Structures are given as C-alpha cells and as structure tokens.
Amino acid sequence: MSALMDNYARFPVEFVRGEGARLWDADGAEYLDFLAGISVCNTGHCHPDVVAAIRAQAGELIHVSNLFMTAPMAALAERLSESSLGGKVLFGNSGAEANEAALKVVRKAKPGGDVVVVHGGFHGRTYGALSATPQESKQAPFAPLVPGFVPVAPDPEALDAAVTERTAAVLLEPIQGETGVHELPAELLRAARAACDRTGAALVFDEVQTGLGRTGTLWAYEWSGVVPDALTTAKALAGGLPMGALITGERLSEVLVPGDHGSTFAGGPVVAAAAHAALDVLEQPELLARVNALGERLREALRELPGVTRVRGRGLMVAADLAAQAPDVARRALLEQRLVVNATGPETLRFLPPLIVGETDVDEAVARVATVLGR
Ligand code: PLP
C-alpha cells in the first residue's frame, strides 16, 4: 500500500537512473525512453551540461524569492523574449501555472472578458487551467469551475462566431497533445488571429508541449504561420526541473503591476541556470533539423506496421492509432519490450522521445513496437 494519493495509474516499473534516451529500473534492466517524462527531458536524461549548471548554481545560491532580482532569471527572461515574441516574461513552476498567468493577464487587459478555448484542448489541472480545458471527464467532478470560458469546435467559422467584443482571449494548443497529437488546421489558427484582431482580444498559444524544439522549430508558432500575442511554455524549459513561463508580445507586456501576481519559487536561480543549459542544447539549428528528419523517419516506419491504422504529428511529437488497446500495449507489452511510451486514449500511442535520439534509437523503438503488434 502506497501512502501516495491515488491520482495516477502508474506504470508497473520504478526507474532509478537515466542517461540520454535510456532509463534503468531498480533491477538494472535498460529501457529505451520514447516519452521523455512527457516531453520534459528533451535534452535527454541527465544531460551533462544541465547537470553541471545545476551543480554550479546550487553551490552559489539556491533561493532568495522574487523580492530580489537574480542574474540567471533576468538573463533567461531576455533570452526567451528574444527567441520569440519580443515582450516580457513571467515565470512560474509548471504549465498550468504559466496558463494561469496568461489568463490573469488577458482578463486584466480586458476586464470581465471571456476566454474562447477549443474542444479537445488541454491546459492543466489547476482551477483556471482546468476551466480552460473543455473535457467533461476532467471537469465534471470538480464543478463549479471558473466562469467565463467559451468552448468551440475546432472549426474556423465556429471560432469566428464565438469571438466577440466581450472576448478577452482565444487560448489554444497549435497541436493538441494530451488528447492524441491533433494539429489544429492552419485555417483555424488564421481565423483565430483574424477574430482577435477584429475584436481586440489576445491570441494565446499554449506551447507547453509543442514548444522548445519538440515540433522541429523552437516554437510551434514559427511553422504555424500565425504569431500569437503571448505563449506559454514549461515542461522541457529547465532541462527536467520544474519551470514554466508566460512570454508576451509587446501588447501584453505592461498589463501587470506590482502586487498583481506572484509565485514564491518562480524563476529561481537553480531552475534558471538549468534552463540556460537546456536552451543551449535545444536552440541548435542542427538539433532542430534532426528533430524534423527523425520525426519523418519515425512516422514513415510506424505507417508500415500491421495494426497501425493512422500516424500523425510534427517533429518528434508523434501519435499512432492502433487496432489494439493502446493503454494495454503501452503499459504492459511495450514495457516488457523495454520501450517507454504512453497512450493518450483507448487507441492512441504517443511518442515523445528526447530530442537527442539518433536514427538507431528510432529504428529500435519501431522494431519493439513491431514485435508487439506482430504477435
Ligand atoms: N498545457 C499543455 C498543452 C500540456 O500538455 C500540459 C501538460 O501536459 C499542461 C498545459 C499542464 O502542464 P503542467 O502539468 O506542467 O501543469
């Protein structure tokens, strides 16, 4: 009996060590990790530069709170702003927290305004983020939720009709991750941009899963053809340590004033130092080019497998629909083959390998899936 609360159906394995795209369990068995802590370990497990940065900073200064400026945080904010929307950065400790910050900023910019969200989206489990996540099974047990969210179908006309003078923002994931790697159509993103421009609402991209190189560019909005007014990031930002951030364009940069928002640990020196080391790896153009090439290789190979009915994704954010029960395949059969992936639903396997994987890792992962599906 575990003393942990029962809010996760955990895989029947306990990992004790990680390096690159490999994990080892308590018995010393080696696994190929194509989940990367749900797109957190994009630099690979225990990347030596990330480990060194954490060690060095932990020996200097671990925490002083946000009542004081610290150099790693200030430099990281500048770096994130320059790499994306050019405005300001607000740090938090998770994806949900980054989205909470985004919701507060857009509401303050347009008081009382609604937030339009897209069916199938996922933005986190805290109350604001959960209220922005129009999924009955996740929301219903926790009602009443935060009011003012307007869910729409992923359809340009429906979205255009939902955005009015009363709308504070449209919040969406360019590729919906938790519900099975569904890329939103380019026309929908363009319709969202146009509707926001028409009404003065803010367009916010949740790039918690799609960002930081996962889809083959540092940020997904770069290939989407649409520039949002703000984006949220987390997961891989600090090389495996907890960190989230809201990055705004200029328009939303001056909305908050002292006292409006805060978070004790946010942007602390150790996570910020880790984030610099992680970004040094993830911003490399060669790495991003490899993410695209390896993603293509993975998708093509998966399409050839018997029992795979559909494959989709971008970069190394990939899903395969199966004729078989995907949760059982991931949690039992593939785990026995020592391949770590997860299922996002009854028929969908998701592949989110560390971005430092090689061709042989991709081929090996596909071979293990083939072994299971070929039975
Ligand atoms: N937004 C997206 C798109 C996510 O995929 C997730 C987590 O999977 C979140 C928000 C929530 O992030 P966190 O679990 O760090 O709160």
Short mmCIF file of C-alpha atoms and ligand atoms in Angstrom, two decimals:
data_model
loop_
_atom_site.label_atom_id
_atom_site.label_comp_id
_atom_site.label_asym_id
_atom_site.label_seq_id
_atom_site.Cartn_x
_atom_site.Cartn_y
_atom_site.Cartn_z
CA MET A 1 0.00 0.00 0.00
CA SER A 2 1.40 3.36 -1.02
CA ALA A 3 0.98 6.49 1.05
CA LEU A 4 0.70 8.42 -2.21
CA MET A 5 -2.74 9.68 -3.12
CA ASP A 6 -4.26 7.65 -5.91
CA ASN A 7 -4.44 10.28 -8.66
CA TYR A 8 -2.13 8.45 -11.12
CA ALA A 9 -2.43 4.98 -12.68
CA ARG A 10 1.31 4.44 -12.58
CA PHE A 11 3.20 2.04 -14.87
CA PRO A 12 4.43 -1.12 -13.08
CA VAL A 13 8.10 -0.10 -13.11
CA GLU A 14 10.35 2.01 -10.91
CA PHE A 15 13.19 3.89 -12.55
CA VAL A 16 16.35 4.70 -10.66
CA ARG A 17 18.70 6.14 -13.29
CA GLY A 18 18.63 7.88 -16.66
CA GLU A 19 21.14 8.88 -19.32
CA GLY A 20 20.32 10.28 -22.77
CA ALA A 21 17.38 8.28 -24.16
CA ARG A 22 17.90 5.39 -21.73
CA LEU A 23 16.38 4.59 -18.33
CA TRP A 24 17.28 1.83 -15.88
CA ASP A 25 14.92 0.18 -13.40
CA ALA A 26 15.72 -0.96 -9.87
CA ASP A 27 16.81 -4.39 -11.18
CA GLY A 28 19.29 -2.83 -13.62
CA ALA A 29 17.17 -3.51 -16.75
CA GLU A 30 17.67 -0.92 -19.53
CA TYR A 31 14.74 0.81 -21.27
CA LEU A 32 14.53 3.00 -24.35
CA ASP A 33 12.60 6.11 -23.36
CA PHE A 34 10.28 7.49 -26.04
CA LEU A 35 8.20 9.53 -23.60
CA ALA A 36 10.91 11.73 -22.03
CA GLY A 37 8.94 12.42 -18.87
CA ILE A 38 6.06 13.64 -21.11
CA SER A 39 8.24 15.93 -23.22
CA VAL A 40 10.23 17.26 -20.29
CA CYS A 41 13.60 15.58 -20.87
CA ASN A 42 14.05 16.99 -24.40
CA THR A 43 17.81 17.29 -23.83
CA GLY A 44 17.92 13.62 -22.75
CA HIS A 45 18.14 12.37 -19.19
CA CYS A 46 20.81 13.99 -17.04
CA HIS A 47 22.39 15.97 -19.89
CA PRO A 48 25.92 16.68 -18.62
CA ASP A 49 25.66 20.45 -19.27
CA VAL A 50 22.33 20.66 -17.42
CA VAL A 51 23.72 18.64 -14.51
CA ALA A 52 26.84 20.85 -14.36
CA ALA A 53 24.77 24.05 -14.41
CA ILE A 54 22.52 22.79 -11.61
CA ARG A 55 25.51 21.72 -9.51
CA ALA A 56 27.35 25.01 -10.01
CA GLN A 57 24.35 27.19 -9.23
CA ALA A 58 23.29 25.08 -6.23
CA GLY A 59 26.70 25.74 -4.72
CA GLU A 60 26.29 29.52 -5.15
CA LEU A 61 22.70 30.48 -4.40
CA ILE A 62 19.55 28.35 -4.39
CA HIS A 63 16.75 30.71 -3.43
CA VAL A 64 16.07 34.31 -2.41
CA SER A 65 12.44 34.79 -3.62
CA ASN A 66 11.09 37.21 -6.18
CA LEU A 67 11.55 40.14 -3.84
CA PHE A 68 15.04 40.29 -5.37
CA MET A 69 16.45 40.22 -8.88
CA THR A 70 18.83 37.36 -9.70
CA ALA A 71 21.12 37.24 -12.72
CA PRO A 72 20.16 33.80 -14.13
CA MET A 73 16.46 34.78 -14.11
CA ALA A 74 16.99 38.21 -15.67
CA ALA A 75 19.18 36.80 -18.44
CA LEU A 76 16.75 33.96 -19.08
CA ALA A 77 13.82 36.35 -19.47
CA GLU A 78 15.80 38.33 -22.02
CA ARG A 79 16.76 35.17 -23.85
CA LEU A 80 13.19 33.82 -24.02
CA SER A 81 11.82 37.16 -25.15
CA GLU A 82 14.45 37.49 -27.88
CA SER A 83 13.83 33.93 -29.07
CA SER A 84 10.11 34.54 -29.52
CA LEU A 85 7.64 37.38 -29.12
CA GLY A 86 9.91 40.20 -28.02
CA GLY A 87 7.88 41.31 -25.00
CA LYS A 88 8.17 40.34 -21.35
CA VAL A 89 8.39 37.09 -19.41
CA LEU A 90 6.62 35.94 -16.26
CA PHE A 91 7.98 32.81 -14.62
CA GLY A 92 6.05 30.05 -12.85
CA ASN A 93 6.70 26.45 -11.89
CA SER A 94 4.57 24.44 -14.34
CA GLY A 95 2.49 24.54 -17.47
CA ALA A 96 -0.71 25.07 -15.52
CA GLU A 97 0.85 27.97 -13.67
CA ALA A 98 2.03 29.56 -16.92
CA ASN A 99 -1.53 29.31 -18.24
CA GLU A 100 -2.97 30.76 -15.02
CA ALA A 101 -0.67 33.75 -15.52
CA ALA A 102 -1.80 34.08 -19.13
CA LEU A 103 -5.46 34.03 -18.04
CA LYS A 104 -4.87 36.73 -15.44
CA VAL A 105 -3.02 38.95 -17.89
CA VAL A 106 -5.65 38.71 -20.65
CA ARG A 107 -8.51 39.24 -18.17
CA LYS A 108 -6.82 42.29 -16.69
CA ALA A 109 -6.19 43.64 -20.19
CA LYS A 110 -9.91 43.28 -21.00
CA PRO A 111 -11.80 43.25 -17.69
CA GLY A 112 -14.63 40.73 -17.44
CA GLY A 113 -13.82 39.28 -20.85
CA ASP A 114 -14.46 35.68 -21.89
CA VAL A 115 -11.76 33.25 -22.97
CA VAL A 116 -12.53 31.15 -26.03
CA VAL A 117 -11.00 27.65 -25.93
CA VAL A 118 -11.08 24.71 -28.33
CA HIS A 119 -12.70 21.30 -27.76
CA GLY A 120 -10.05 18.62 -27.20
CA GLY A 121 -7.61 21.14 -25.72
CA PHE A 122 -5.71 20.59 -22.50
CA HIS A 123 -4.23 23.40 -20.41
CA GLY A 124 -3.61 21.90 -16.97
CA ARG A 125 -5.32 20.84 -13.75
CA THR A 126 -5.44 23.95 -11.56
CA TYR A 127 -8.82 25.67 -11.48
CA GLY A 128 -8.26 28.30 -14.15
CA ALA A 129 -6.39 25.92 -16.43
CA LEU A 130 -8.95 23.16 -15.84
CA SER A 131 -11.79 25.56 -16.61
CA ALA A 132 -10.00 26.27 -19.91
CA THR A 133 -9.87 22.52 -20.64
CA PRO A 134 -13.23 21.61 -22.18
CA GLN A 135 -13.20 17.90 -21.36
CA GLU A 136 -16.22 16.61 -19.46
CA SER A 137 -14.41 13.76 -17.66
CA LYS A 138 -11.73 16.07 -16.28
CA GLN A 139 -14.02 18.97 -15.37
CA ALA A 140 -17.25 17.40 -14.09
CA PRO A 141 -16.02 16.04 -10.72
CA PHE A 142 -14.63 19.44 -9.76
CA ALA A 143 -17.52 21.78 -10.54
CA PRO A 144 -18.18 24.61 -10.05
CA LEU A 145 -15.41 25.83 -12.30
CA VAL A 146 -14.13 29.32 -13.03
CA PRO A 147 -16.74 31.09 -15.19
CA GLY A 148 -16.12 32.88 -18.47
CA PHE A 149 -14.78 30.13 -20.74
CA VAL A 150 -16.39 29.56 -24.13
CA PRO A 151 -15.53 26.20 -25.72
CA VAL A 152 -15.80 25.92 -29.51
CA ALA A 153 -15.33 23.13 -32.05
CA PRO A 154 -12.03 23.23 -33.98
CA ASP A 155 -13.78 24.92 -36.87
CA PRO A 156 -12.87 28.37 -38.28
CA GLU A 157 -16.48 29.55 -38.62
CA ALA A 158 -17.47 28.41 -35.12
CA LEU A 159 -14.45 30.13 -33.67
CA ASP A 160 -15.08 33.34 -35.60
CA ALA A 161 -18.68 33.40 -34.37
CA ALA A 162 -17.63 32.84 -30.74
CA VAL A 163 -15.16 35.74 -30.64
CA THR A 164 -16.98 39.00 -29.88
CA GLU A 165 -16.29 42.41 -28.37
CA ARG A 166 -16.63 40.66 -24.99
CA THR A 167 -13.77 38.24 -25.68
CA ALA A 168 -10.55 38.75 -23.74
CA ALA A 169 -8.60 35.99 -25.44
CA VAL A 170 -8.50 32.86 -27.54
CA LEU A 171 -6.36 30.18 -25.92
CA LEU A 172 -5.31 27.10 -27.91
CA GLU A 173 -2.60 24.49 -28.46
CA PRO A 174 -1.24 24.53 -32.06
CA ILE A 175 -1.09 20.73 -31.73
CA GLN A 176 -3.35 19.22 -29.07
CA GLY A 177 -1.05 16.89 -27.18
CA GLU A 178 -2.86 15.23 -24.31
CA THR A 179 -5.82 14.25 -26.47
CA GLY A 180 -3.70 12.46 -29.06
CA VAL A 181 -1.46 14.81 -31.10
CA HIS A 182 -4.09 16.55 -33.21
CA GLU A 183 -2.74 19.50 -35.17
CA LEU A 184 -5.24 22.33 -35.43
CA PRO A 185 -5.88 23.29 -39.08
CA ALA A 186 -3.94 26.30 -40.37
CA GLU A 187 -7.27 27.95 -41.33
CA LEU A 188 -8.37 27.71 -37.69
CA LEU A 189 -5.22 29.45 -36.45
CA ARG A 190 -5.62 32.15 -39.12
CA ALA A 191 -9.29 32.56 -38.19
CA ALA A 192 -8.30 32.93 -34.53
CA ARG A 193 -5.73 35.61 -35.43
CA ALA A 194 -8.23 37.50 -37.58
CA ALA A 195 -11.01 37.29 -34.95
CA CYS A 196 -8.66 38.60 -32.26
CA ASP A 197 -7.54 41.45 -34.50
CA ARG A 198 -11.17 42.28 -35.26
CA THR A 199 -12.21 42.48 -31.58
CA GLY A 200 -9.05 43.44 -29.71
CA ALA A 201 -8.87 40.04 -27.99
CA ALA A 202 -5.48 38.43 -27.32
CA LEU A 203 -4.38 35.27 -29.08
CA VAL A 204 -2.52 32.96 -26.69
CA PHE A 205 -0.76 29.77 -27.79
CA ASP A 206 -0.26 27.10 -25.16
CA GLU A 207 3.15 25.79 -26.23
CA VAL A 208 3.73 23.81 -23.05
CA GLN A 209 4.06 20.61 -25.08
CA THR A 210 4.74 21.90 -28.62
CA GLY A 211 7.47 24.36 -27.67
CA LEU A 212 11.21 24.05 -27.06
CA GLY A 213 12.07 22.16 -30.24
CA ARG A 214 9.52 19.36 -29.91
CA THR A 215 7.85 20.07 -33.27
CA GLY A 216 11.02 20.89 -35.22
CA THR A 217 11.23 24.64 -34.60
CA LEU A 218 11.96 26.21 -31.23
CA TRP A 219 8.30 27.31 -31.04
CA ALA A 220 5.37 25.80 -32.93
CA TYR A 221 4.03 29.23 -33.91
CA GLU A 222 7.08 29.56 -36.18
CA TRP A 223 5.75 26.93 -38.62
CA SER A 224 2.09 27.76 -37.95
CA GLY A 225 2.24 30.98 -39.95
CA VAL A 226 0.42 32.82 -37.14
CA VAL A 227 2.09 34.95 -34.47
CA PRO A 228 0.24 34.95 -31.14
CA ASP A 229 0.14 37.83 -28.64
CA ALA A 230 1.50 35.54 -25.94
CA LEU A 231 2.66 31.98 -25.48
CA THR A 232 3.06 29.70 -22.51
CA THR A 233 5.88 27.22 -22.04
CA ALA A 234 7.01 24.76 -19.35
CA LYS A 235 7.92 21.03 -19.50
CA ALA A 236 11.40 20.98 -21.15
CA LEU A 237 12.26 24.56 -20.24
CA ALA A 238 14.62 23.80 -17.36
CA GLY A 239 16.08 20.50 -18.57
CA GLY A 240 13.91 18.41 -16.23
CA LEU A 241 13.45 20.77 -13.30
CA PRO A 242 10.03 22.40 -12.76
CA MET A 243 9.67 25.73 -14.54
CA GLY A 244 7.00 27.45 -16.60
CA ALA A 245 6.79 30.83 -18.27
CA LEU A 246 4.39 33.20 -19.95
CA ILE A 247 6.05 35.10 -22.78
CA THR A 248 4.17 38.07 -24.18
CA GLY A 249 4.46 40.25 -27.22
CA GLU A 250 4.70 43.98 -26.62
CA ARG A 251 0.93 44.46 -26.45
CA LEU A 252 0.52 42.49 -23.20
CA SER A 253 3.87 43.39 -21.63
CA GLU A 254 2.72 46.25 -19.42
CA VAL A 255 -0.57 44.83 -18.10
CA LEU A 256 0.61 43.61 -14.69
CA VAL A 257 1.88 45.90 -11.95
CA PRO A 258 3.48 45.03 -8.60
CA GLY A 259 1.03 43.09 -6.44
CA ASP A 260 -1.00 41.63 -9.33
CA HIS A 261 0.59 38.18 -9.42
CA GLY A 262 3.41 36.18 -7.88
CA SER A 263 4.86 32.79 -7.05
CA THR A 264 7.49 32.22 -4.37
CA PHE A 265 9.78 29.83 -6.24
CA ALA A 266 9.24 31.11 -9.78
CA GLY A 267 12.37 31.75 -11.84
CA GLY A 268 14.71 30.74 -9.01
CA PRO A 269 18.46 30.68 -9.68
CA VAL A 270 18.85 26.88 -9.96
CA VAL A 271 16.00 26.29 -12.42
CA ALA A 272 17.03 29.38 -14.39
CA ALA A 273 20.63 28.13 -14.64
CA ALA A 274 19.33 24.73 -15.76
CA ALA A 275 17.14 26.44 -18.37
CA HIS A 276 20.13 28.29 -19.86
CA ALA A 277 21.96 24.98 -20.24
CA ALA A 278 18.88 23.29 -21.73
CA LEU A 279 18.30 26.14 -24.22
CA ASP A 280 21.95 25.97 -25.30
CA VAL A 281 21.14 22.43 -26.48
CA LEU A 282 17.61 22.95 -27.81
CA GLU A 283 18.28 26.12 -29.81
CA GLN A 284 20.93 24.45 -32.01
CA PRO A 285 19.75 24.57 -35.66
CA GLU A 286 21.35 21.15 -36.29
CA LEU A 287 19.32 19.63 -33.46
CA LEU A 288 16.09 21.12 -34.82
CA ALA A 289 16.88 19.83 -38.32
CA ARG A 290 17.43 16.36 -36.88
CA VAL A 291 14.12 16.53 -34.99
CA ASN A 292 12.36 17.04 -38.33
CA ALA A 293 14.27 14.28 -40.11
CA LEU A 294 13.90 11.76 -37.28
CA GLY A 295 10.21 12.58 -36.86
CA GLU A 296 9.68 11.82 -40.54
CA ARG A 297 11.65 8.58 -40.18
CA LEU A 298 9.57 7.55 -37.15
CA ARG A 299 6.24 8.34 -38.81
CA GLU A 300 7.14 6.56 -42.05
CA ALA A 301 8.26 3.42 -40.22
CA LEU A 302 5.18 3.37 -37.98
CA ARG A 303 2.90 3.65 -41.03
CA GLU A 304 4.37 0.39 -42.35
CA LEU A 305 3.43 -1.62 -39.25
CA PRO A 306 0.50 -4.02 -39.24
CA GLY A 307 -2.09 -2.97 -36.69
CA VAL A 308 -1.29 0.74 -37.07
CA THR A 309 -4.31 2.46 -38.57
CA ARG A 310 -3.14 6.10 -38.62
CA VAL A 311 0.02 8.09 -37.86
CA ARG A 312 0.27 11.84 -37.29
CA GLY A 313 2.43 14.54 -35.76
CA ARG A 314 5.22 17.00 -36.40
CA GLY A 315 8.86 16.80 -35.48
CA LEU A 316 9.21 14.36 -32.60
CA MET A 317 5.62 14.81 -31.38
CA VAL A 318 4.05 11.72 -32.90
CA ALA A 319 0.97 9.56 -32.41
CA ALA A 320 -0.06 6.22 -33.87
CA ASP A 321 -3.62 4.90 -33.74
CA LEU A 322 -3.80 1.15 -33.25
CA ALA A 323 -6.35 -1.54 -33.93
CA ALA A 324 -5.41 -2.88 -30.47
CA GLN A 325 -6.00 -1.39 -26.99
CA ALA A 326 -3.27 1.25 -26.78
CA PRO A 327 -3.14 1.57 -22.96
CA ASP A 328 -2.54 -2.15 -22.64
CA VAL A 329 0.11 -2.07 -25.37
CA ALA A 330 1.96 0.81 -23.69
CA ARG A 331 1.70 -0.26 -20.07
CA ARG A 332 2.27 -3.98 -20.49
CA ALA A 333 3.50 -5.27 -23.87
CA LEU A 334 5.85 -2.40 -24.79
CA LEU A 335 7.09 -2.10 -21.24
CA GLU A 336 8.02 -5.79 -21.40
CA GLN A 337 9.94 -4.91 -24.59
CA ARG A 338 11.58 -2.16 -22.56
CA LEU A 339 10.21 0.69 -24.61
CA VAL A 340 8.61 3.58 -22.69
CA VAL A 341 5.71 5.35 -24.44
CA ASN A 342 2.22 6.27 -23.27
CA ALA A 343 -1.33 6.03 -24.54
CA THR A 344 -3.38 9.21 -24.81
CA GLY A 345 -6.61 7.28 -25.28
CA PRO A 346 -8.03 3.82 -25.96
CA GLU A 347 -6.49 3.58 -29.43
CA THR A 348 -3.60 6.06 -29.49
CA LEU A 349 0.08 5.60 -28.64
CA ARG A 350 2.13 8.77 -28.24
CA PHE A 351 5.86 9.06 -28.95
CA LEU A 352 7.75 11.99 -27.38
CA PRO A 353 11.39 10.87 -27.38
CA PRO A 354 14.22 13.07 -26.10
CA LEU A 355 15.26 15.33 -28.98
CA ILE A 356 18.83 13.99 -28.82
CA VAL A 357 17.84 10.50 -30.03
CA GLY A 358 19.64 9.00 -33.03
CA GLU A 359 18.47 7.06 -36.06
CA THR A 360 19.29 3.73 -34.41
CA ASP A 361 17.13 4.67 -31.40
CA VAL A 362 14.20 5.44 -33.70
CA ASP A 363 14.68 2.18 -35.60
CA GLU A 364 14.99 0.24 -32.35
CA ALA A 365 11.81 1.78 -30.94
CA VAL A 366 9.89 0.91 -34.13
CA ALA A 367 11.28 -2.65 -34.04
CA ARG A 368 9.98 -3.09 -30.49
CA VAL A 369 6.54 -1.79 -31.48
CA ALA A 370 6.60 -4.14 -34.49
CA THR A 371 7.40 -7.09 -32.23
CA VAL A 372 4.39 -6.33 -30.04
CA LEU A 373 1.94 -5.58 -32.86
CA GLY A 374 3.12 -8.56 -34.91
CA ARG A 375 2.03 -11.03 -32.27
N1 PLP B 1 -0.69 22.66 -21.39
C1 PLP B 1 -0.37 21.63 -22.19
C2 PLP B 1 -0.50 21.77 -23.65
C3 PLP B 1 0.10 20.43 -21.62
O1 PLP B 1 0.41 19.40 -22.42
C4 PLP B 1 0.21 20.34 -20.22
C5 PLP B 1 0.67 19.09 -19.59
O2 PLP B 1 0.70 18.04 -20.15
C6 PLP B 1 -0.14 21.45 -19.44
C7 PLP B 1 -0.59 22.60 -20.06
C8 PLP B 1 -0.03 21.39 -17.95
O3 PLP B 1 1.30 21.42 -17.58
P1 PLP B 1 1.72 21.02 -16.08
O4 PLP B 1 1.40 19.55 -15.93
O5 PLP B 1 3.18 21.31 -16.02
O6 PLP B 1 0.91 21.86 -15.17
#
